[in-house]
XYZ file of C-alpha atoms in Angstrom:
613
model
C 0.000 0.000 0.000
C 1.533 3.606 -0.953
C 2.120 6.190 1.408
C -0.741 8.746 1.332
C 1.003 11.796 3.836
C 3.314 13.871 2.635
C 4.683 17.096 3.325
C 2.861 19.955 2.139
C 4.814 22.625 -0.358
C 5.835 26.377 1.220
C 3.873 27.726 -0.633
C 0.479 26.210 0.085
C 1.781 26.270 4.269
C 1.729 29.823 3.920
C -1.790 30.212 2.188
C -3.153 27.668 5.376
C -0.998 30.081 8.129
C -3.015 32.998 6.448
C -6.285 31.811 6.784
C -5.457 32.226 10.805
C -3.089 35.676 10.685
C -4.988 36.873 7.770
C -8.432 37.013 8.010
C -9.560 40.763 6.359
C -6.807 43.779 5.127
C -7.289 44.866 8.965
C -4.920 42.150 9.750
C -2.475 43.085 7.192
C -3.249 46.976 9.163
C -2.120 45.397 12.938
C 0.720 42.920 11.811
C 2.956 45.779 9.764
C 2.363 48.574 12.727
C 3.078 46.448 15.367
C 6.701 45.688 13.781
C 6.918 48.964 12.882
C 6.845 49.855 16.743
C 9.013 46.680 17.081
C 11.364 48.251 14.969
C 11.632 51.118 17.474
C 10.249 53.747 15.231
C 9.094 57.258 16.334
C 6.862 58.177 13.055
C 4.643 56.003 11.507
C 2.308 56.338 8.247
C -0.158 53.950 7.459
C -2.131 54.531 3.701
C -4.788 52.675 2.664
C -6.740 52.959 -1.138
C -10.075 51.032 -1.520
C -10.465 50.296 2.497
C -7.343 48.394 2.307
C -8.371 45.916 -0.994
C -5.899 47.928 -2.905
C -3.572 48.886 -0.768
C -2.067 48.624 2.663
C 1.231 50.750 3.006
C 3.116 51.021 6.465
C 6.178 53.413 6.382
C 8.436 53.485 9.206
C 12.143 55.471 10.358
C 12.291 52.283 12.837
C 15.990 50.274 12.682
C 15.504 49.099 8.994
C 16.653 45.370 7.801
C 19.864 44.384 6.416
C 20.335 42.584 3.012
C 20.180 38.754 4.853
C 17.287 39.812 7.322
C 15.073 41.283 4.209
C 15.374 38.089 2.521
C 14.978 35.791 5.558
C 11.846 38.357 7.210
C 9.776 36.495 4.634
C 10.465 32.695 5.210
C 7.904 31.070 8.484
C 9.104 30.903 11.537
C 12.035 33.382 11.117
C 12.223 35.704 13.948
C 14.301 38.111 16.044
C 12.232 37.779 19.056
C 13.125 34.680 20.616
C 15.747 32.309 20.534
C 14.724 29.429 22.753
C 10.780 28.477 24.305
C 11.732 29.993 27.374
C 11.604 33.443 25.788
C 7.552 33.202 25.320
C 7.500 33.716 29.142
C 9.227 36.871 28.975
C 7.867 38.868 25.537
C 8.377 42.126 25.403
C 7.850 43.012 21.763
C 4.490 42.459 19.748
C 5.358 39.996 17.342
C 7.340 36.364 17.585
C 5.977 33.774 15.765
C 7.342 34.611 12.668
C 4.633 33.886 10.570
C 3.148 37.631 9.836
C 5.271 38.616 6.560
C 5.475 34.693 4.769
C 1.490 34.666 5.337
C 1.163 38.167 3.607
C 3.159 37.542 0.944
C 1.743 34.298 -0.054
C -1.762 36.205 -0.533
C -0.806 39.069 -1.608
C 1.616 41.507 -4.160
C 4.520 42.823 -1.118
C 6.570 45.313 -2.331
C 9.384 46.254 0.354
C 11.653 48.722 1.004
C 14.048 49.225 4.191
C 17.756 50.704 4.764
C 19.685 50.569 7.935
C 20.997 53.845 9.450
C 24.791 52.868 9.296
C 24.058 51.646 5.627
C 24.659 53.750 2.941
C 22.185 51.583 0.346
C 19.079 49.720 1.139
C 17.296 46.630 -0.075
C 14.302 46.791 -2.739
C 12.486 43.730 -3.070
C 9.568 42.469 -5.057
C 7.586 39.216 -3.608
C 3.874 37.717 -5.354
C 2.062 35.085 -3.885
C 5.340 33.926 -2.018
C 7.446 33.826 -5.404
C 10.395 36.072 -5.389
C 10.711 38.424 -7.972
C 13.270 40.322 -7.767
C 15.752 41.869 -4.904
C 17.406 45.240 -5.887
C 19.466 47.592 -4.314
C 18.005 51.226 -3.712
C 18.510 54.572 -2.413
C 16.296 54.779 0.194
C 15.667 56.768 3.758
C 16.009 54.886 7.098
C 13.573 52.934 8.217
C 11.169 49.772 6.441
C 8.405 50.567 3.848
C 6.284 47.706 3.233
C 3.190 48.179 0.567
C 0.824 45.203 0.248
C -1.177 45.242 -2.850
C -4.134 42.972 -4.154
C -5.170 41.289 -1.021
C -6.175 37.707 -1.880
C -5.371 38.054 -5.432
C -4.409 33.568 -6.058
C -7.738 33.202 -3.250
C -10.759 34.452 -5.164
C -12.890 32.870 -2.550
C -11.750 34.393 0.495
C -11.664 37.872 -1.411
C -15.393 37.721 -1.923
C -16.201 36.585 1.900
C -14.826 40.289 2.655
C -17.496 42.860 3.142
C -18.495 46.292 1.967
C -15.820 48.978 1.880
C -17.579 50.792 5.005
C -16.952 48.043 7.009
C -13.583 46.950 6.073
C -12.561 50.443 6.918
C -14.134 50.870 10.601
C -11.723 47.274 11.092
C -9.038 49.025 10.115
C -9.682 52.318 12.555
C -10.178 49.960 15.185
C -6.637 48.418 15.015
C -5.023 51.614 13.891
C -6.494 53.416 17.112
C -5.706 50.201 19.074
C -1.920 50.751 18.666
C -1.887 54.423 18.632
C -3.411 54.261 22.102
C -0.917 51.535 23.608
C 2.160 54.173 22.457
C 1.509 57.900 22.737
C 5.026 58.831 22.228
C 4.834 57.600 18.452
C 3.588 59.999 16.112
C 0.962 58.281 13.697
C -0.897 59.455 10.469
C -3.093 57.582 8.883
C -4.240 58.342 4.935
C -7.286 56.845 3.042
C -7.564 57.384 -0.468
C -5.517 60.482 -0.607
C -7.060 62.020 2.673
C -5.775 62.392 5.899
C -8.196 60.721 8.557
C -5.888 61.045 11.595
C -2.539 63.142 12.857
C -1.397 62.265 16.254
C 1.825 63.679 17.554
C 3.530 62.364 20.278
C 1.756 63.774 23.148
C 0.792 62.837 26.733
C -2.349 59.594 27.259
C -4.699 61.636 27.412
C -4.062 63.784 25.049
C -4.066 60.866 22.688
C -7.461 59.260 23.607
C -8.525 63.212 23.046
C -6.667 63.572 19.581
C -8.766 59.931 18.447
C -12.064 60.062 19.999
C -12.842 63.876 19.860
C -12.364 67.383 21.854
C -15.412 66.410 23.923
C -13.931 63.651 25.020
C -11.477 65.442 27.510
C -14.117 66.292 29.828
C -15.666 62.361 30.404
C -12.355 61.173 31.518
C -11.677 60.050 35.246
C -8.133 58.846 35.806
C -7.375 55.945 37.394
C -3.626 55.175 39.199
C -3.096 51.812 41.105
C 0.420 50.323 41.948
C 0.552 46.899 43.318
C 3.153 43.822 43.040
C 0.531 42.018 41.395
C -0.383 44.587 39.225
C 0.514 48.929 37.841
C -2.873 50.149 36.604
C -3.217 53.599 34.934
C -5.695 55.417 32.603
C -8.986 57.067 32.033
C -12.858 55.790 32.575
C -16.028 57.663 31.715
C -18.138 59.425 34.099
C -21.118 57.584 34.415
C -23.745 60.639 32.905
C -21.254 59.489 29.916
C -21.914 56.163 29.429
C -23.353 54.711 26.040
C -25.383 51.694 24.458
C -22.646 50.539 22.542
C -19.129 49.376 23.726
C -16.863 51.096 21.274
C -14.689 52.925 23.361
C -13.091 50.449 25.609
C -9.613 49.454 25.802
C -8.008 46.853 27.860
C -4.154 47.342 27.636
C -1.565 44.758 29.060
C 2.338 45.147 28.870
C 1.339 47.882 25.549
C -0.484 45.350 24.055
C -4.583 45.080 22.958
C -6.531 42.620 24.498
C -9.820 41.444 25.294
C -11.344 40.196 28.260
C -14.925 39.364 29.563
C -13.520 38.897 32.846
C -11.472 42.150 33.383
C -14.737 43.741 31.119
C -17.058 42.813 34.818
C -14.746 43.879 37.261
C -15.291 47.255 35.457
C -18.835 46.677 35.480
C -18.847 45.712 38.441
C -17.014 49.216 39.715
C -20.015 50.935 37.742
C -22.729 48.844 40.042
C -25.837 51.161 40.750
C -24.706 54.071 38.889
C -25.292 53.159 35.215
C -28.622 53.221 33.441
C -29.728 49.249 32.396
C -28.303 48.382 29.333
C -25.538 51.404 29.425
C -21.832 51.130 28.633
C -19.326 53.007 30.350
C -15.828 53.930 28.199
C -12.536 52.962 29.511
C -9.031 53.176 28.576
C -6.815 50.997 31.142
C -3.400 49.778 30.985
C -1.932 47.248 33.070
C 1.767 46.677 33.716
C 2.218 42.851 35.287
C 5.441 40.934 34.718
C 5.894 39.182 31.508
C 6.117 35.646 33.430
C 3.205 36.213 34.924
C 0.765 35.952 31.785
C 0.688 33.582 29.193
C -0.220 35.822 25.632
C 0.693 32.529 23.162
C -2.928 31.193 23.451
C -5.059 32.763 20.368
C -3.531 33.282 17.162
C -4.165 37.110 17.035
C -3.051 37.842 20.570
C -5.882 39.621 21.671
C -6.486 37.250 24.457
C -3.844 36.518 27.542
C -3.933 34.204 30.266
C -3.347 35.408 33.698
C -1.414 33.043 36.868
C -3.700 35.092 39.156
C -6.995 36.736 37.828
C -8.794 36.591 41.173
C -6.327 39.324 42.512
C -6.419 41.235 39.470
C -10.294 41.722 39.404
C -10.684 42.696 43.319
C -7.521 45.278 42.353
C -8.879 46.500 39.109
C -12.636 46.709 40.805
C -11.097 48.841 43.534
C -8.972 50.810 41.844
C -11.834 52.643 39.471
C -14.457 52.804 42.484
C -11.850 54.741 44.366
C -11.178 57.188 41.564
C -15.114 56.856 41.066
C -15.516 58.039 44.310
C -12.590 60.600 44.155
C -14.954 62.573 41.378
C -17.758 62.615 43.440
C -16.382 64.230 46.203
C -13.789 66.664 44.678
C -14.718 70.235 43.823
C -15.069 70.896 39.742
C -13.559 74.136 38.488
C -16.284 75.721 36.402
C -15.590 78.543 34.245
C -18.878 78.783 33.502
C -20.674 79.396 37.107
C -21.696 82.483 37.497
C -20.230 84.799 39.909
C -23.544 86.561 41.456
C -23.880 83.170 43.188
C -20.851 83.642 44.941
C -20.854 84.482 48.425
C -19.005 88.040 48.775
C -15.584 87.556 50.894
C -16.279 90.234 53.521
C -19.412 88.199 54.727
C -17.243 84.874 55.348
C -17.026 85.667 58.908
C -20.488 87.237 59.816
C -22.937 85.063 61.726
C -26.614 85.713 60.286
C -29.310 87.673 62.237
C -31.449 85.735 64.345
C -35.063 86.395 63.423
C -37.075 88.425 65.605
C -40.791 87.858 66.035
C -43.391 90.341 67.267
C -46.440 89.346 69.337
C -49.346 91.620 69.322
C -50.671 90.533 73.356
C -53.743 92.532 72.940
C -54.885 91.496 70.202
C -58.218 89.549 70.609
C -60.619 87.588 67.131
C -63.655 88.148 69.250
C -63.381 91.491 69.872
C -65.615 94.082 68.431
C -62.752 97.039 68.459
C -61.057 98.147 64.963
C -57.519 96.605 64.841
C -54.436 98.275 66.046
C -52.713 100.566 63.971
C -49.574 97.803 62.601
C -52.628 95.879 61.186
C -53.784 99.155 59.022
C -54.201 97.109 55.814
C -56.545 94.550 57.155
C -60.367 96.187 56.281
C -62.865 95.138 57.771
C -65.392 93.612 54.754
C -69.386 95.400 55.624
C -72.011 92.308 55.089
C -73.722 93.273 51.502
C -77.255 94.522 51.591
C -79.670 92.907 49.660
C -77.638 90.377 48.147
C -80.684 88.851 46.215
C -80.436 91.932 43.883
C -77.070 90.399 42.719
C -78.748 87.721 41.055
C -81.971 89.574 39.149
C -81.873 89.184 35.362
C -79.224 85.921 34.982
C -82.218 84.355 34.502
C -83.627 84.763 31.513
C -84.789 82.921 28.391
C -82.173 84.806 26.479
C -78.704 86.340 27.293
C -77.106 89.078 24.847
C -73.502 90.120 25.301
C -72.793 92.595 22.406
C -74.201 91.130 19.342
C -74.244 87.727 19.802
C -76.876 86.326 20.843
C -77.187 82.800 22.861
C -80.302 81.155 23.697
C -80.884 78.713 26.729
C -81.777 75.136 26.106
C -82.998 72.539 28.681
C -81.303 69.605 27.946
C -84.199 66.581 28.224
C -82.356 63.774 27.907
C -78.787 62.138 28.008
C -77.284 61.591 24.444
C -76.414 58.330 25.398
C -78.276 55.648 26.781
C -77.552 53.778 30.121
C -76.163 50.834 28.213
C -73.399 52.908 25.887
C -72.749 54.811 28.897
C -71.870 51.382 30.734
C -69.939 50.197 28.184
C -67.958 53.298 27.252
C -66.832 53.384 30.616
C -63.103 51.848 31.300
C -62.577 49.902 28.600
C -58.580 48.685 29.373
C -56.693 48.189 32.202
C -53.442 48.692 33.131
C -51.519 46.402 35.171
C -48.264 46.561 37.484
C -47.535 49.313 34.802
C -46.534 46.471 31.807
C -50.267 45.034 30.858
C -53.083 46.567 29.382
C -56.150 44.181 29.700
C -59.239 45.468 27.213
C -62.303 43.158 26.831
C -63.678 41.745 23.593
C -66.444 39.705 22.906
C -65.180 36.256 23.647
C -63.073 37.040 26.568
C -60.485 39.241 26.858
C -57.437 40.128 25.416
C -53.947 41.061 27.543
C -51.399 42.959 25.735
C -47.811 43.877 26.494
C -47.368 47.380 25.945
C -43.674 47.809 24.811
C -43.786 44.858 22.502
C -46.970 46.823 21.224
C -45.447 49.999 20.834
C -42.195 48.415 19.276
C -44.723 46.939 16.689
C -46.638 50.253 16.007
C -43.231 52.438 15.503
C -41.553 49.814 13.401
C -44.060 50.026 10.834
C -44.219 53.349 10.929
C -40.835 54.004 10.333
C -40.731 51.348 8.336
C -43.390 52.916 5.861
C -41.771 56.257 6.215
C -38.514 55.261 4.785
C -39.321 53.322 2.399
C -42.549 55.905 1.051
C -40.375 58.871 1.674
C -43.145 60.630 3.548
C -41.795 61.571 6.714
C -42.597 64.965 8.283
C -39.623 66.616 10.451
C -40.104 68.726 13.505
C -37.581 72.161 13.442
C -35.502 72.154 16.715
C -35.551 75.891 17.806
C -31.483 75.403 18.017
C -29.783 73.130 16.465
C -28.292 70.117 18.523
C -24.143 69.308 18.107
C -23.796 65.731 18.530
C -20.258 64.311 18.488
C -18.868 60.966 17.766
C -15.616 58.858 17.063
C -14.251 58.629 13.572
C -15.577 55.595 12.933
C -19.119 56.326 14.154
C -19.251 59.278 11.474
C -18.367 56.836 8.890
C -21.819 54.706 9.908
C -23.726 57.914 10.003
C -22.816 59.110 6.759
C -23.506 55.733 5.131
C -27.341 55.643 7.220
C -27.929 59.859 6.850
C -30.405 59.231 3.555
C -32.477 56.914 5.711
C -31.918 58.639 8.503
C -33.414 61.485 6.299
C -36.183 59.604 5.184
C -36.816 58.586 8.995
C -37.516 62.909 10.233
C -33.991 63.633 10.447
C -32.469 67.044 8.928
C -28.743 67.132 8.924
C -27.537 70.722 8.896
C -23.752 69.591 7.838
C -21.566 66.660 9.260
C -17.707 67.728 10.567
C -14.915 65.760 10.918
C -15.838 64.848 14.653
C -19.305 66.031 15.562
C -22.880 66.237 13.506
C -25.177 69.100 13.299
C -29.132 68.423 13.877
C -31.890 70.614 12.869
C -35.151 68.560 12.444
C -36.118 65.254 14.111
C -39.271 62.883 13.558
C -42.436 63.888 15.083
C -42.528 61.439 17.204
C -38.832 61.354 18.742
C -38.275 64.580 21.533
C -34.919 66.432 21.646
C -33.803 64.481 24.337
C -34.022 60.916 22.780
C -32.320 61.922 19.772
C -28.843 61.138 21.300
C -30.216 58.028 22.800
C -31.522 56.994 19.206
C -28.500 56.982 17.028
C -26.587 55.453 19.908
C -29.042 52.620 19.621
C -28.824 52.607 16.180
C -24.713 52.592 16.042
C -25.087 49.506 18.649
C -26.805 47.718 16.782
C -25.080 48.253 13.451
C -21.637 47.217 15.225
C -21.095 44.273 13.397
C -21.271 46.221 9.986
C -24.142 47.837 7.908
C -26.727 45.098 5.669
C -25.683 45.083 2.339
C -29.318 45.259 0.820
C -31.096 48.562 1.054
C -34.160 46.546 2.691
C -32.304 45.249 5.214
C -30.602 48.482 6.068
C -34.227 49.862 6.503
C -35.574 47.038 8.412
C -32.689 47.534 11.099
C -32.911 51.376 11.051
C -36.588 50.685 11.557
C -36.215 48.249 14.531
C -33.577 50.203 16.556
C -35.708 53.610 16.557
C -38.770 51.811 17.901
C -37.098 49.660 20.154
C -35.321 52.830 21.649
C -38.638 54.985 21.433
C -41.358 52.692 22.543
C -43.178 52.860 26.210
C -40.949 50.682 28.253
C -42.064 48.573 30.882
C -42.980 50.316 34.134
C -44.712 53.706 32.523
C -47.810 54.711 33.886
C -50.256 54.938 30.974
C -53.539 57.444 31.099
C -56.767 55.287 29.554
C -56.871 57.303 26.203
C -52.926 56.575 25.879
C -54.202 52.749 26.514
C -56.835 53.138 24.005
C -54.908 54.179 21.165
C -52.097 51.641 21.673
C -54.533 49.117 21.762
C -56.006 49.947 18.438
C -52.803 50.913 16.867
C -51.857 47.230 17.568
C -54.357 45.783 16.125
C -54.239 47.809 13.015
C -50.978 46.981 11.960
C -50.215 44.302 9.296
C -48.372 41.897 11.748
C -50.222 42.766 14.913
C -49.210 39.549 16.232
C -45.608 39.512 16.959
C -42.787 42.363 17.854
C -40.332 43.059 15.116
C -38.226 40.999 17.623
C -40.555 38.374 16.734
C -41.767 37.981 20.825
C -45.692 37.689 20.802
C -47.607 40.602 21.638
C -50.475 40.203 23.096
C -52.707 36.608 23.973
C -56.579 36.217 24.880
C -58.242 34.825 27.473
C -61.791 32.846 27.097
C -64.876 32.694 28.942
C -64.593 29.524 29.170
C -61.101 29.329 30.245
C -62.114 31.706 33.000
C -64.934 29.171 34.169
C -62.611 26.268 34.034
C -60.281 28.270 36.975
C -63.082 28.709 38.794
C -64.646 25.393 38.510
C -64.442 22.838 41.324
């Protein structure tokens, strides 16, 4: 019987290693800045054409590569991280494996370019899909340049699982801001087809979180400072009035390096306990210092997740650590610009104790008496009983009363102009109960309806036919409302503004940072606005639907599950009424648009059977 394993060519090795280190052009993004901050470079470009399809280009003025090490960079496993297995336990660069570059180039067109310092010539070389093409020598600056072109060129299949351009480019913000945040000293620009998206000098932590996320920003941050032997802990969280629906601004940082973590992710949540609205995010921006041997990062193929030899003392520290500074806000005075000063108390009456109120007892002063009141009570007067008050009322009666020249005649009313039995029936016709039920009868039984399911069902439709009709009517805000949001939430907006649009919206003009709002939907008040789009950029985290439809159908379903009645709101009988029979005129009264049943009914007879013995 022949042998049936062999040993699988270099070439096709590489295209398996970059189904795990290359999954989207994002990847390609956080492998080439990460050893561009290896390479101990202090200015770093990233340029991108076609949200990375087309191009990724990192240039550096790190170390640079000599001839052998620009050949070798591109062969697996070749590294100049570690030398033996015991350096995994003590990392401090981003990159060891040694796979990054030979996965690249086998999907991809690499062009590179990189000249040591002491060198007086670089190294110019040409790889596609892991065949050499040429190797030149070039006048170049110091530092690397590597430009990756064609992404998944020799993989047609993996090129069309990529999605729309939008959302390839918000992957690519999130690693580029991922890296600028874990080194501040670094200056960082970022271009996308020909236009600067982001300039960040070298400047202080917060002034980088600042720089990325906005100038509003500054003022949510809390800072945090910890130092343990477990653990260092520094950074910034969010006020709680701050907090959001979606979780795009946190940032777990260990040893300068990204991670995530569901269990560090509580003990923050759990620092926030009874201060946050249900359902609300706060942001964060933490960065731990622990020592290397204490954390295993070699467990997940993109690094983002670490193991830690004690996590039990980490939580209770982290935990602490942000309640205290938590706690520190609270208490500590806030210097306000803004306050104004005829509130202040004027220095010269710091010292003076306040008058003690005097009171004054009249002693002769007696209800029953007959006398006129003294003289301090000169504005009381005494009222003289009308005469003949019956001759206030002659002539109100009268068949008819004329005021000017209108004329209005009396009628007796006879009878009621409904009988007993519509006036029985009209009376209460649905109940509310424990503030989540509304119970209305109809002629089998009853039915029981839940009233934020209901509402969600009523709005959705509504918006639903509004978007799609293009009939919308919009409300004029009296001033406009500024509503700011990170780079990569603009990008969502601007792709949703025409259905935003057809939704009520009116979009006076969109900045860099922060949108301008001058009309909303009828039915949305100036105070749920910002709690709408938040909803909506929640939702739409994992990317926009490609089909118009389904864009609409998710715009549709996060405004009316942010504006319906919520569970717990007292409703008034007419308010009842109308959500009763806007329920049951909708096309799919019988389900939410979160498919969850609405409303059910009760029988007679299923009433008798409870009651039966």
């Amino acid at each position: 019987m022949s042998s049936i394993i062999q040993l699988l060519p270099d070439h096709v090795a590489n295209q398996i290693a970059a189904g795990e280190v290359v999954q989207r052009p994002a990847s390609v993004v956080k492998e080439l800045l990460e050893n561009a901050v290896d390479a101990r470079a202090t200015d770093i470009k990233l340029i991108i054409k076609d949200a990375g399809k087309a191009l990724v280009q990192v240039i550096d003025n790190g170390l640079g590569m000599s001839v052998t090490d620009a050949r070798l960079c591109f062969e697996r496993h070749a590294t100049s991280k570690i030398r033996q297995a015991e350096d995994l336990f003590s990392l401090h660069t981003k990159g060891f494996r040694g796979e990054a570059l030979a996965s690249i180039a086998a999907i991809a067109h690499v062009e590179m370019k990189t000249k040591q310092d002491q060198e007086e010539l670089g190294t110019h070389i040409i790889i596609e899909g892991s065949k050499f093409v040429s190797q030149d020598v070039a006048v170049l600056p110091k530092g690397t340049s590597f430009a990756v072109k064609n992404l998944f060129f020799n993989i047609p299949a993996r090129r069309n699982f990529l999605k729309s351009d939008t959302v390839e480019y918000r992957h690519i913000i999130d690693e580029f801001q991922r890296v600028a945040l874990a080194h501040p000293k670094i200056h960082f620009t970022f271009y996308h087809n020909g236009s600067e998206m982001f300039n960040l000098p070298p400047s202080t932590l917060r002034q980088r979180i600042v720089n990325i996320f906005s100038g509003k920003t500054n003022e949510k941050l809390v800072p945090v400072q910890e130092e343990t032997e477990i653990v260092t802990i520094q950074g910034f969280v969010s006020k709680p009035e701050f907090a959001k629906k979606n979780r795009g601004e946190q940032f777990f940082f260990v040893n300068d390096r990204f991670i995530k973590s569901g269990y560090l992710h509580h003990a923050v949540m759990a620092a926030y306990d009874g201060i946050l609205k249900d359902g609300a995010q706060p942001s964060y921006f933490l960065y731990l210092s622990v020592p290397p041997n204490t954390i295993d990062i070699n467990i997940h193929p993109t690094k983002t997740e670490i193991k830690f030899d004690d996590e039990h003392a980490l939580y209770a520290i982290l935990r602490a650590s942000i309640k205290h500074s938590l706690g520190q806000f609270n208490v500590a005075p806030v210097l306000d610009f803004d306050r104004d000063s005829n509130l202040d108390t004027p220095y010269h009456y710091k010292d003076l104790e306040g008058a003690t109120p005097t009171i004054q007892v009249d002693g002769n002063f007696n209800p029953f008496s007959e006398d006129k009141p003294s003289k301090q009570f000169s504005n009381y007067r005494k009222q003289e009983p009308t005469a003949n008050w019956e001759s206030l009322y002659v002539g109100l009666k009268q068949d008819t009363d004329e005021i000017g020249h209108i004329t209005f005649e009396n009628e007796e009313v006879t009878s009621s102009l409904f009988n007993d039995e519509e006036v029985e029936h009209a009376v209460h016709k649905t109940y509310q109960i424990h503030k989540k039920y509304i119970v209305s009868s109809i002629k089998s039984g009853m039915v029981i309806v839940d009233q934020q399911r209901a509402h969600q069902r009523v709005l959705y439709e509504q918006f639903l036919v509004n978007i799609t009709v293009n009939q919308a009517s919009s409300q004029q805000l009296l001033f406009p409302l500024n509503l700011f949001f990170s780079s990569s939430e603009m990008e969502l907006i601007a792709e949703l503004q025409l259905s935003l649009m057809n939704t009520g919206f009116v979009f006076e003009e969109n900045n860099t940072d922060h949108i301008v709002i001058s009309g909303i939907p009828v039915n949305v008040t100036e105070s749920e606005v910002s709690l709408v789009l938040e909803q909506l950029l929640s939702d739409l985290q994992d990317g926009i639907p490609e089909s118009s439809f389904s864009q609409n159908d998710t715009i549709a379903k996060s405004m009316a599950k942010s504006l319906a009645v919520k569970t717990g709101t007292h409703l008034t009988e007419k308010e009842q009424e109308n959500l009763v029979n806007g329920l049951f005129a909708c096309k799919d009264p019988n389900v939410s648009p979160f498919h969850k049943p609405t409303f059910i009914t009760m029988r007679v007879e299923d009433l008798d059977k409870k009651f039966a013995l």
